[in-house]
Tab-separated table of C-alpha atoms in Angstrom:
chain	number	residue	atom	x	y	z
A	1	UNK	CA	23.385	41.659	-34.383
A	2	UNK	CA	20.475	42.018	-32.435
A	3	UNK	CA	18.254	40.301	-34.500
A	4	UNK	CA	20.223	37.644	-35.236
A	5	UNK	CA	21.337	36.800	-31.183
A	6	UNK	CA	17.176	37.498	-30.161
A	7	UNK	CA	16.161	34.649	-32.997
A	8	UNK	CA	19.045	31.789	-32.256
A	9	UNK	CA	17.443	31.002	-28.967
A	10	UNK	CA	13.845	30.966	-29.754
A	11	UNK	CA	14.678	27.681	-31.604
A	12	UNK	CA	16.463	26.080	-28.354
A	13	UNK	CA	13.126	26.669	-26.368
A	14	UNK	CA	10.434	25.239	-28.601
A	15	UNK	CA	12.599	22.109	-28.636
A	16	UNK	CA	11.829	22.097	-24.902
A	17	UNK	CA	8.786	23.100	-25.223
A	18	UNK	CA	8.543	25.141	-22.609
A	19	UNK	CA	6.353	27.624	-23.896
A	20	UNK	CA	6.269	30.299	-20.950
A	21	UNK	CA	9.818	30.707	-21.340
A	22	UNK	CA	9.509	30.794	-24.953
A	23	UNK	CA	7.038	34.127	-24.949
A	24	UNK	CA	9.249	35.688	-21.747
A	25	UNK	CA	11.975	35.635	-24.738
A	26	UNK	CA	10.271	37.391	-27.014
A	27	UNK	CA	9.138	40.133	-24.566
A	28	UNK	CA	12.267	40.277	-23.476
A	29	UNK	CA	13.707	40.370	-26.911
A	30	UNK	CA	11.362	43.057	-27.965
A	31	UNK	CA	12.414	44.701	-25.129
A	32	UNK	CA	16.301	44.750	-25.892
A	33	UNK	CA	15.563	45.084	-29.922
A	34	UNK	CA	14.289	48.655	-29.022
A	35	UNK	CA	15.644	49.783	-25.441
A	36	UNK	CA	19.322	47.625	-24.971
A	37	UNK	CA	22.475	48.024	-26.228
A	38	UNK	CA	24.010	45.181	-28.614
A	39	UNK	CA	26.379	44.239	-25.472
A	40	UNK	CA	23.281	43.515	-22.920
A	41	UNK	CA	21.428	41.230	-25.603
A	42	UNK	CA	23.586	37.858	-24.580
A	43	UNK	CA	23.237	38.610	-21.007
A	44	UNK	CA	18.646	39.336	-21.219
A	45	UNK	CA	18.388	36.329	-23.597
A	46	UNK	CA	20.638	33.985	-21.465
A	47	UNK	CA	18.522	34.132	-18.225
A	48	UNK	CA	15.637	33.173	-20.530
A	49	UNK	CA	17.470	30.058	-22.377
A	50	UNK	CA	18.819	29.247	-18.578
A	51	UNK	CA	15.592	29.041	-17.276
A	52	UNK	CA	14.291	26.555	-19.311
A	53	UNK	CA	17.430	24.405	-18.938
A	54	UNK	CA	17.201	24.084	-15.099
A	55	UNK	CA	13.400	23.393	-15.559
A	56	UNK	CA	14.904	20.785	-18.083
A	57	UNK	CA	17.869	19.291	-15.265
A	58	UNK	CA	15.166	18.968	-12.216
A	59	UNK	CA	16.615	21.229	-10.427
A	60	UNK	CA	13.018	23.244	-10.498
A	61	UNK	CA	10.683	20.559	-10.963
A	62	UNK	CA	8.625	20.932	-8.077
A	63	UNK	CA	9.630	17.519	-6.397
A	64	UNK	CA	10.172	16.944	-2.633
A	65	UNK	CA	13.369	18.686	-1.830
A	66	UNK	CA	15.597	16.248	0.073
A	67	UNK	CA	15.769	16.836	4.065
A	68	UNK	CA	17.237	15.113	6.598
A	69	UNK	CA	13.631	13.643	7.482
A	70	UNK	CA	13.306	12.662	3.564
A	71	UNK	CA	14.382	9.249	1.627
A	72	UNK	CA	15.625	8.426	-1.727
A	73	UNK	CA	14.717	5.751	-3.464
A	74	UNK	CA	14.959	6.515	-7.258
A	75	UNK	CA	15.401	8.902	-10.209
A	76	UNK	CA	12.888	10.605	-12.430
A	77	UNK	CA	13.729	9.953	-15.762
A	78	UNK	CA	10.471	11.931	-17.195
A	79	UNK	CA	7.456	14.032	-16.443
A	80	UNK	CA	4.327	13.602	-18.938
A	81	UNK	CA	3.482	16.545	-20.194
A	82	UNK	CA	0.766	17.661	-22.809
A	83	UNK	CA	3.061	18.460	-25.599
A	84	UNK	CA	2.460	17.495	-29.651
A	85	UNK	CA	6.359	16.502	-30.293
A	86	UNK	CA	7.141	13.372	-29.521
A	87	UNK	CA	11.059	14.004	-30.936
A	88	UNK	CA	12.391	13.875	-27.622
A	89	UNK	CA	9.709	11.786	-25.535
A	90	UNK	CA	11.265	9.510	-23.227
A	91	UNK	CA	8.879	6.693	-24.232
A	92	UNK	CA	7.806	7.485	-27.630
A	93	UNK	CA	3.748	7.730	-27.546
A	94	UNK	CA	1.313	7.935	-29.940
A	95	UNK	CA	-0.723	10.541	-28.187
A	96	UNK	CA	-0.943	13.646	-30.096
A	97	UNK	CA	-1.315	15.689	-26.921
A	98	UNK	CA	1.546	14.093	-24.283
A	99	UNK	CA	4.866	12.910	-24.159
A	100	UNK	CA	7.412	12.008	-21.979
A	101	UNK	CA	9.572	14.888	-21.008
A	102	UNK	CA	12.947	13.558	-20.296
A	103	UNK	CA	14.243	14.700	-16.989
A	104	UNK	CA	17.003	13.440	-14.300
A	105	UNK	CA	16.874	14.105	-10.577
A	106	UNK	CA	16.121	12.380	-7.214
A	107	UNK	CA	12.788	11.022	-6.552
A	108	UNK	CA	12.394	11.774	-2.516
A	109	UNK	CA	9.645	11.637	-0.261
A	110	UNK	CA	9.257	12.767	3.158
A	111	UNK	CA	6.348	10.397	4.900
A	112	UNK	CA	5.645	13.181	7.463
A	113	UNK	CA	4.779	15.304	4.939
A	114	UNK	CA	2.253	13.273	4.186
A	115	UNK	CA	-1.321	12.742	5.132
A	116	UNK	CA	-0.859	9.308	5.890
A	117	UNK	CA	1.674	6.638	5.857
A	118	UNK	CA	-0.009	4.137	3.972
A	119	UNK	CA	1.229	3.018	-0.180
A	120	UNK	CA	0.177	0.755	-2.604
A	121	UNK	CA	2.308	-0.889	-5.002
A	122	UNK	CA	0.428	-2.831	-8.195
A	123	UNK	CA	2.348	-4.270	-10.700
A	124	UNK	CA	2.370	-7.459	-12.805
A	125	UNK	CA	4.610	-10.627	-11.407
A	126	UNK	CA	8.412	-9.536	-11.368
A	127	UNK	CA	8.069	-6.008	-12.006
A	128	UNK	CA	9.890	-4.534	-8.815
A	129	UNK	CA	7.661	-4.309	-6.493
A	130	UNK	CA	8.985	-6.292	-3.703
A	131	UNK	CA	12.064	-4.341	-4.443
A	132	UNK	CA	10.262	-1.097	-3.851
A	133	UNK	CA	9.246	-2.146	-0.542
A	134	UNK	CA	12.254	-3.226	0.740
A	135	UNK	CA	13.820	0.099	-0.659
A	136	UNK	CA	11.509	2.173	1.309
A	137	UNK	CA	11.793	0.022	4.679
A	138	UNK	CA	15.386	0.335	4.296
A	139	UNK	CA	15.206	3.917	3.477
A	140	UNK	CA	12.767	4.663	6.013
A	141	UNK	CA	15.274	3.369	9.371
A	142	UNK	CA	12.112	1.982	10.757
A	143	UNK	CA	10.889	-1.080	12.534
A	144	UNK	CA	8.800	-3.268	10.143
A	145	UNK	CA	6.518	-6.521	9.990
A	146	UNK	CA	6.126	-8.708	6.371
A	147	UNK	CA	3.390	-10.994	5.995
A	148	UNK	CA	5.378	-13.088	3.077
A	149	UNK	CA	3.005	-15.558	1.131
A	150	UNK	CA	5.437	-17.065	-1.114
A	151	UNK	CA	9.041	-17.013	1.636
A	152	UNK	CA	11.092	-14.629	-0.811
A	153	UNK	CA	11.897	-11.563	1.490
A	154	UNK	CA	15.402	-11.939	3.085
A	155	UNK	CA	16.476	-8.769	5.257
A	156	UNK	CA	19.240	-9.045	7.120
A	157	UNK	CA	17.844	-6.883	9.787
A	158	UNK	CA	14.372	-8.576	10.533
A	159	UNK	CA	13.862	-12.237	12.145
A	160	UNK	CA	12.058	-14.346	9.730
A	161	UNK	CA	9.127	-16.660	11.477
A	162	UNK	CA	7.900	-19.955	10.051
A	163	UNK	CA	4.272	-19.155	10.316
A	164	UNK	CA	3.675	-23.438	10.160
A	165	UNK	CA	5.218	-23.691	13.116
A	166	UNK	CA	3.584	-21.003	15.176
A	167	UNK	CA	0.880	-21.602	17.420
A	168	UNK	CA	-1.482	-18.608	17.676
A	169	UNK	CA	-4.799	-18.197	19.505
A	170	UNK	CA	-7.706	-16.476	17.506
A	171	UNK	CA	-9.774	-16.005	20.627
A	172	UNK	CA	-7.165	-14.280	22.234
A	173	UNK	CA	-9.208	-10.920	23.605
A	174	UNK	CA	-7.125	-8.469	22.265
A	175	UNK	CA	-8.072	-5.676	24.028
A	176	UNK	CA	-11.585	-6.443	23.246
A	177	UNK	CA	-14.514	-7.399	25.428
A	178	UNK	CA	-15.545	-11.298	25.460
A	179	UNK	CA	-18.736	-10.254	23.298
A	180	UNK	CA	-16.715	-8.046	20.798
A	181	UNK	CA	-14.196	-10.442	20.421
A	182	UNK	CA	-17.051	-13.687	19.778
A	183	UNK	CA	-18.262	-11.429	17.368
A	184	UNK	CA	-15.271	-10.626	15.358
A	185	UNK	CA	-13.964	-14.241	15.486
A	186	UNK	CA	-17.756	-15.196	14.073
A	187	UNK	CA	-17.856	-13.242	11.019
A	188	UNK	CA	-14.343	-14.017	10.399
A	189	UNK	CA	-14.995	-17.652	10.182
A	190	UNK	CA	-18.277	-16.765	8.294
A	191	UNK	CA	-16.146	-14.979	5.989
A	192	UNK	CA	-13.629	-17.593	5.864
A	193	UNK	CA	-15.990	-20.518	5.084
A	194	UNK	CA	-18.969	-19.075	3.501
A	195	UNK	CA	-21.282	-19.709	6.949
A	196	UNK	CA	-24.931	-18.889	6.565
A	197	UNK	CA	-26.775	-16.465	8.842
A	198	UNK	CA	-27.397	-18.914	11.115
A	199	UNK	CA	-24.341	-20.802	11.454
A	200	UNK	CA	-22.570	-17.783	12.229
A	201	UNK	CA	-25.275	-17.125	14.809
A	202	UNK	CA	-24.716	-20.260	16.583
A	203	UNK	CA	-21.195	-20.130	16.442
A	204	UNK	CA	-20.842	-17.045	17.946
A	205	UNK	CA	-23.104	-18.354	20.865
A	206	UNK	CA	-20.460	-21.330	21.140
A	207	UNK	CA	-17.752	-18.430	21.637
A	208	UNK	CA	-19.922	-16.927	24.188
A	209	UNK	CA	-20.531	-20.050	25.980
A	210	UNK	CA	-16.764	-20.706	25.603
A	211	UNK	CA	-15.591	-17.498	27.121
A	212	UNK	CA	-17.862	-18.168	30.120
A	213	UNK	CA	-16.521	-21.292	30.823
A	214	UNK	CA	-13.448	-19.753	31.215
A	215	UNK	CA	-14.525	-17.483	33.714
A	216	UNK	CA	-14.484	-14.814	31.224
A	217	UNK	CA	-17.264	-11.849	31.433
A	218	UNK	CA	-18.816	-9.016	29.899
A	219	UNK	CA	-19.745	-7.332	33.045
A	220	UNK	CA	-16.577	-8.149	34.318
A	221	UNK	CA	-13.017	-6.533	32.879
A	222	UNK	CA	-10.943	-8.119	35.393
A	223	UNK	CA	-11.598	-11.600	34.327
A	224	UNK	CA	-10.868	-10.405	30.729
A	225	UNK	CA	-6.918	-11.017	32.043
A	226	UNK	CA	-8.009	-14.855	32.645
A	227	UNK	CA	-6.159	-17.522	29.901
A	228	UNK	CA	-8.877	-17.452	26.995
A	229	UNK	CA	-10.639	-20.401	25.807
A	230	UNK	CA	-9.186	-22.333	22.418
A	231	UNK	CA	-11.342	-23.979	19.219
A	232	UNK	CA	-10.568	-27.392	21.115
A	233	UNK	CA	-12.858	-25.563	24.020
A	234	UNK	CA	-15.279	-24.751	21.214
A	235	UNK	CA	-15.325	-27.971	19.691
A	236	UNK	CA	-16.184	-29.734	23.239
A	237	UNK	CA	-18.659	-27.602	23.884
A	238	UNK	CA	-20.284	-28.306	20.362
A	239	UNK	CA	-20.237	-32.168	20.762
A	240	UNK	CA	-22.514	-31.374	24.534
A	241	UNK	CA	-24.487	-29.822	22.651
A	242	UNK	CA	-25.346	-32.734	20.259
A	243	UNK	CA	-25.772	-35.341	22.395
A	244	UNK	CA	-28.081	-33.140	24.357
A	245	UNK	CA	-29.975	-32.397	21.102
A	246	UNK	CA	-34.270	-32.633	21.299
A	247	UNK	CA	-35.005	-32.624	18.022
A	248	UNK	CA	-33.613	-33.688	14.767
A	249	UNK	CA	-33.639	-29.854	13.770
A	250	UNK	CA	-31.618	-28.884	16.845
A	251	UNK	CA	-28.993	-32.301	15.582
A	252	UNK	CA	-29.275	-30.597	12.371
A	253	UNK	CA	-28.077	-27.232	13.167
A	254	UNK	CA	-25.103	-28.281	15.153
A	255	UNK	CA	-23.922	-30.843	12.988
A	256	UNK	CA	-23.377	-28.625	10.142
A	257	UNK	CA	-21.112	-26.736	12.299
A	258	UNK	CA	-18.862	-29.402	13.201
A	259	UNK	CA	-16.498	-29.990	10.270
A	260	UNK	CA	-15.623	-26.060	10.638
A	261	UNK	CA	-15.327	-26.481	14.287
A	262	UNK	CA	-13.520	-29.549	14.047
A	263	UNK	CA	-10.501	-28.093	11.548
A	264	UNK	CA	-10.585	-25.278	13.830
A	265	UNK	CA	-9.842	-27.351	16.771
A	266	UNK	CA	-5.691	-27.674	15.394
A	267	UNK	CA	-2.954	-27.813	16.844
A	268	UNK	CA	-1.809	-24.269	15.205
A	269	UNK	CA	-4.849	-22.162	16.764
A	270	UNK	CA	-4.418	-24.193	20.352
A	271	UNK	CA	-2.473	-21.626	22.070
A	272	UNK	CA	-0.030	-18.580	21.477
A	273	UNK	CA	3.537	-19.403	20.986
A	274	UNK	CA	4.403	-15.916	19.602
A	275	UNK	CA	4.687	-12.804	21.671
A	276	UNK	CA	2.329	-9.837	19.913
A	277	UNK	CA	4.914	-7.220	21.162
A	278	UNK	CA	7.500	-8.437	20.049
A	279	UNK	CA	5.916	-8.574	16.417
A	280	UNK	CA	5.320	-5.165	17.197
A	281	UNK	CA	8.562	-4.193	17.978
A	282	UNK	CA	11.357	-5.742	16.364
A	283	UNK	CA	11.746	-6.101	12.456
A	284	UNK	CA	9.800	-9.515	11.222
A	285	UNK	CA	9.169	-11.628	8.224
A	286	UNK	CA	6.288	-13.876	8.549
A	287	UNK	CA	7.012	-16.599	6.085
A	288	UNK	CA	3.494	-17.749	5.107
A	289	UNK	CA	4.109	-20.656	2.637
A	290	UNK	CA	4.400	-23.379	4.443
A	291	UNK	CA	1.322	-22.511	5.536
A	292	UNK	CA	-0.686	-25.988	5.004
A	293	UNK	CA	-4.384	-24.332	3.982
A	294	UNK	CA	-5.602	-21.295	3.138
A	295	UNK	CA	-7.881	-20.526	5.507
A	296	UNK	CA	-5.246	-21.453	8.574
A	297	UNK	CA	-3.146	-18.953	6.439
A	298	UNK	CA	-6.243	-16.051	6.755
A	299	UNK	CA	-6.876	-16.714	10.187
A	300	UNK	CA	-3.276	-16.225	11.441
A	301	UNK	CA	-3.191	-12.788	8.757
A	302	UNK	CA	-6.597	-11.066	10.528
A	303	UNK	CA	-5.712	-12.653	13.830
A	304	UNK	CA	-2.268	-10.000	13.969
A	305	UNK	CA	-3.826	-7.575	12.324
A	306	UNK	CA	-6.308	-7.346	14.773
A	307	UNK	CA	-3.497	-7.551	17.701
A	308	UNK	CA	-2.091	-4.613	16.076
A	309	UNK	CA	-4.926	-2.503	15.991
A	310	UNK	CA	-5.425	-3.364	19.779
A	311	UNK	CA	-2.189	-1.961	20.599
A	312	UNK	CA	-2.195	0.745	18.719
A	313	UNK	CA	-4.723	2.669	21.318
A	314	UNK	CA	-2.973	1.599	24.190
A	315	UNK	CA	0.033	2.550	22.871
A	316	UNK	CA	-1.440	6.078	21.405
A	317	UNK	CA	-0.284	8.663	19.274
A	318	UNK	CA	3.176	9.022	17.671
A	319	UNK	CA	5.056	9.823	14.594
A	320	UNK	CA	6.048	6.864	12.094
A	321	UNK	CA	7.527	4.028	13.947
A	322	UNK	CA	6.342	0.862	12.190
A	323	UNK	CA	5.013	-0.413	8.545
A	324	UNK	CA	3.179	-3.477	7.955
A	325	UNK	CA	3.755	-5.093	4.656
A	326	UNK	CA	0.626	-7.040	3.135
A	327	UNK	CA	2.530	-8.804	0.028
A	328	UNK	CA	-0.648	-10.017	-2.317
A	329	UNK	CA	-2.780	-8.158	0.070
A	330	UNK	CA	-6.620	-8.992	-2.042
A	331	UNK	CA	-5.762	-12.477	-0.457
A	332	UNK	CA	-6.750	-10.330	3.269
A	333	UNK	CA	-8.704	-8.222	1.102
A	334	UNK	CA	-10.854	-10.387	-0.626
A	335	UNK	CA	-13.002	-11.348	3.000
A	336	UNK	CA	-15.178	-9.039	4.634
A	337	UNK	CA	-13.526	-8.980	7.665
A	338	UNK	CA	-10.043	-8.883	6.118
A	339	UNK	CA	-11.199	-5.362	4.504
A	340	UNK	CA	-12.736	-4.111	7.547
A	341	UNK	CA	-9.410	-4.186	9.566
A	342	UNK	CA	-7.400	-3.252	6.751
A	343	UNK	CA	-9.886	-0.315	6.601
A	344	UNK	CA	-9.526	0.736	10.040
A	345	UNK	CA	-5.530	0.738	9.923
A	346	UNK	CA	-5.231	2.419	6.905
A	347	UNK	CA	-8.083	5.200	8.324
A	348	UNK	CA	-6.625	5.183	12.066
A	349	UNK	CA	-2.804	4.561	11.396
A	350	UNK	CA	-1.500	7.734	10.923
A	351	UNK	CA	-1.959	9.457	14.100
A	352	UNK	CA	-0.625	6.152	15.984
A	353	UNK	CA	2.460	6.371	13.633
A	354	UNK	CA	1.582	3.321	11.640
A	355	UNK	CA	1.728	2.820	7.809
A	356	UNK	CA	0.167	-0.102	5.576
A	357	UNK	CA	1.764	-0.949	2.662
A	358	UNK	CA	-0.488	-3.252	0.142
A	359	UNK	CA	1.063	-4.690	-2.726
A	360	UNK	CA	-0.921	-6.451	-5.357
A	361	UNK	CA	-0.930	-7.509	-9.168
A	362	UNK	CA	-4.392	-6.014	-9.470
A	363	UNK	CA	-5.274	-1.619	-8.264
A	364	UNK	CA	-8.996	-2.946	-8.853
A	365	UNK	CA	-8.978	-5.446	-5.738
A	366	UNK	CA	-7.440	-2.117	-3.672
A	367	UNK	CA	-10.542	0.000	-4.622
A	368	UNK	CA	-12.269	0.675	-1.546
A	369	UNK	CA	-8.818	1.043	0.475
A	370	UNK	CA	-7.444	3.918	-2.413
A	371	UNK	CA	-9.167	6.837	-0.616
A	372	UNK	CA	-7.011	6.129	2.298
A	373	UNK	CA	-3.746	5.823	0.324
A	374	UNK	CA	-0.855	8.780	0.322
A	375	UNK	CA	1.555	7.149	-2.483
A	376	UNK	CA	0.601	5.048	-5.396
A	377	UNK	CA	2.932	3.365	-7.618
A	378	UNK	CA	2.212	1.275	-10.423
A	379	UNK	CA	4.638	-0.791	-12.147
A	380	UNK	CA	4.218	-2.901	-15.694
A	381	UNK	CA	0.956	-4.821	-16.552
A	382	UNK	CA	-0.131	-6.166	-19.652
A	383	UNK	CA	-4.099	-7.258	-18.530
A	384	UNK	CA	-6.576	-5.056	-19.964
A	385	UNK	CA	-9.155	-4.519	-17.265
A	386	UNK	CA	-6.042	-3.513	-14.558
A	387	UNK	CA	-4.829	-1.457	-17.416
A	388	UNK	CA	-7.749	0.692	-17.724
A	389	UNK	CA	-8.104	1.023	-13.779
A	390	UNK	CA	-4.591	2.172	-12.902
A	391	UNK	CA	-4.335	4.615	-16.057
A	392	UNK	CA	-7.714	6.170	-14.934
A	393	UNK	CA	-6.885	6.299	-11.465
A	394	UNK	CA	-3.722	8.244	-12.348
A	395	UNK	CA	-4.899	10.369	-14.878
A	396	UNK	CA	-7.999	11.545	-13.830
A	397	UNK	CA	-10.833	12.794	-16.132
A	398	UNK	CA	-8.173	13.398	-18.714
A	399	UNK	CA	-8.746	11.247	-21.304
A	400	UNK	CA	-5.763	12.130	-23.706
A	401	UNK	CA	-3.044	11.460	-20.472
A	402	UNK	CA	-5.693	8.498	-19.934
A	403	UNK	CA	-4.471	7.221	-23.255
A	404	UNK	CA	-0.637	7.812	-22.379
A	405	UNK	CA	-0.490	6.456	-19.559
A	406	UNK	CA	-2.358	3.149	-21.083
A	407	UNK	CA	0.227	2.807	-23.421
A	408	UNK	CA	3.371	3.641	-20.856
A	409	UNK	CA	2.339	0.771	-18.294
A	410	UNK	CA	2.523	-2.190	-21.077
A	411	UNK	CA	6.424	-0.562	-21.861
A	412	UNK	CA	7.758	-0.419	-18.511
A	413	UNK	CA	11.159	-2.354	-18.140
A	414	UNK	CA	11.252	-4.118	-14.592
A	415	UNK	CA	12.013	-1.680	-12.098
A	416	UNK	CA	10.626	0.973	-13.702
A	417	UNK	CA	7.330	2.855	-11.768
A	418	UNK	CA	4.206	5.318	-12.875
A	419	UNK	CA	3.336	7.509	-9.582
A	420	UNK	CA	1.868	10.953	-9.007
A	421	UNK	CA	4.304	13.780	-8.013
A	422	UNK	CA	2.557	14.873	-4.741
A	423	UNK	CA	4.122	17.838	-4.281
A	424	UNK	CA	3.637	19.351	-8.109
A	425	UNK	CA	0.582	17.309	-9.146
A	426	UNK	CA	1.837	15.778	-12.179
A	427	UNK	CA	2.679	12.571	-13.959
A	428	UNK	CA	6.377	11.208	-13.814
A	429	UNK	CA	7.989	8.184	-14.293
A	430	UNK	CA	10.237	6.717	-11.794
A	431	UNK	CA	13.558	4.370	-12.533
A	432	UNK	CA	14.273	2.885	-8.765
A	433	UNK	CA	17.740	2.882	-7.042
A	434	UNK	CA	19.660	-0.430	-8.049
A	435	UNK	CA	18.024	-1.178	-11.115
């Protein structure tokens, strides 16, 4: 009797494979085989099969336990584990050393457990990641600002801006001194249109110039209140400058500025029609794609971005009270400039309570912004070089869970994430709420 009630469960925890619980049954059956008596064998050997069965249900798994400060957005549906059997793998593999370990419980996070608020969200076209975003905005209670490039978020809760039909001011001071501000406008437009050295010298010198015809001075903070100049200032000042022109070099240099200058000078960077606080504040949607160019499209991106980042120090420090959204963000990414703010908001945010959440098709173009990320989720992709990244980037220096994990992304069904469980360390895969 003994015998034969110590050997029927050793079968019921290799199929788990949960091999710590597997030897605690044999000491323990050892244990009752010489010391128990036949009627305390079904009670020794059931905490030992009921221990791997809540490890099995969740209920143990090491995930964020949900608070009243926590959100919701998802099940786990497995947890990869190094394992030979791939009988019972959620997504059948053909690693030898991992599988999918089916599993079923909430997948909660609480963001001020975290050491920032920032996420990314990779994925290929379709897979779910717009719908994560809005899950977690939802989820989250909190106010919110979408830069949309292609129109398609609709929440009922945020006003939703035609960025076409905005007017918005790039020389705007922003909390910035006149010099700091010519100098960040400069190598924005250098990044924007490829400038040369010395373009971007001379253009910031028109800014200058600009700024002090305005009344506007370094020495001088109070003016910094005064209206700011416009491009259409810029451009005015550019065209003195080459009729006044001594030599053909001088012409030279000046002219080669003007086409920039001269698409600068629009209608949409002539003044500010939009209130910065209030894009701050409330819930918004800027619908980018009627957007007529790309580079009016940039400008307007860095331009709040920038505005936030200003307000963020006079506002100062706080818990989480606003995410910004960058849908495609390499397109902000992809310029100098673009990455340097993005840098600083993802680096700064979290003591000012703000979180940046950058979505792309490609975990490559979010390299140098990764270090400063708290959750990463990846969804399906099919392109080889993004494959390699993400699976690396999750897996570490492991190359058999490198392998897995390789294999998983190009199975996903839509909805259906790869992410790091922060609070155990360990692979799982994610099916989202509503899908």
């Amino acid at each position: 009797m003994k015998f034969l009630s110590f050997f029927l469960s050793l079968p019921y925890l290799l199929i788990l494979h949960n091999y710590i619980a597997f030897l605690g049954s044999i000491f323990a059956g050892i244990f009752i085989l010489l010391f128990a008596s036949v009627y305390e064998i079904p009670l020794v050997l059931a905490s030992w099969i009921a221990l791997p069965f809540i490890y099995e249900i969740g209920i143990a798994a090491g995930t964020e336990i949900k608070t009243s400060e926590s959100i919701c957005i998802g099940k786990v549906e497995a947890v990869l584990e190094r394992s030979p059997t791939q009988a019972l793998s959620r997504i059948p593999l053909r690693s030898l050393k991992y599988s999918w370990r089916q599993k079923s419980y909430n997948y909660c996070i609480n963001f001020e457990t975290l050491k920032n608020y920032n996420v990314a969200i990779v994925g290929t076209s379709g897979s779910g990641k717009s719908h994560l975003a809005k899950l977690i905005i939802d989820k989250l209670n909190t106010s919110f600002l979408v830069f949309d490039p292609h129109g398609e978020y609709e929440i009922p809760s945020a006003v939703k801006i035609d960025a076409s039909k905005i007017k918005i001011n790039p020389l705007s001071l922003l909390g910035e001194s006149p010099r700091q501000r010519a100098l960040e406008v400069a190598y924005m437009i250098k990044s924007v249109f490829n400038l040369g050295n010395i373009q971007t010298f001379e253009f910031y010198n028109l800014l200058l110039d600009a700024y002090t015809l305005k009344g506007i001075f370094d020495s001088n903070e109070e003016t910094w209140k005064y209206d700011p100049p416009t491009f259409y200032d810029v451009y005015s000042i550019l065209q003195k400058r080459k009729s006044s022109a001594l030599s053909s070099n001088e012409l030279n240099k000046y002219s080669s500025l003007e086409p920039y200058v001269s698409f600068l000078a629009n209608e949409v960077f002539a003044s500010n029609s939009i209130n910065m606080e209030d894009l701050i504040d409330k819930n918004v949607i800027i619908d980018l794609s009627k957007v007529p160019t790309t580079e009016i499209r940039y400008i307007i991106i860095e331009t709040i971005l920038r505005g936030i980042y200003s307000y963020l120090y006079s506002k100062g420090k706080s818990k989480l009270w606003k995410i910004v959204i960058m849908d495609e963000s390499p397109f902000v990414l992809s310029k100098d400039t673009g990455k340097d703010i993005v840098v600083k908001l993802t680096a700064e945010g979290r003591k000012f309570g703000l979180g940046i959440m950058l979505i792309s098709q490609s975990s490559k173009l979010l390299k140098e912004i990764l270090p400063n990320i708290s959750l990463f989720y990846a969804f399906a992709t099919v392109e080889p070089s993004e494959l390699e990244y993400t699976s690396k980037f999750l897996s570490g220096s492991d190359e058999e869970e490198y392998k897995a994990i390789y294999e998983t992304l190009q199975k996903l069904d839509r909805g259906v994430m790869i992410t790091k469980d922060i609070y155990k360390n360990s692979v799982i895969l994610v099916r989202l709420s509503g899908n």
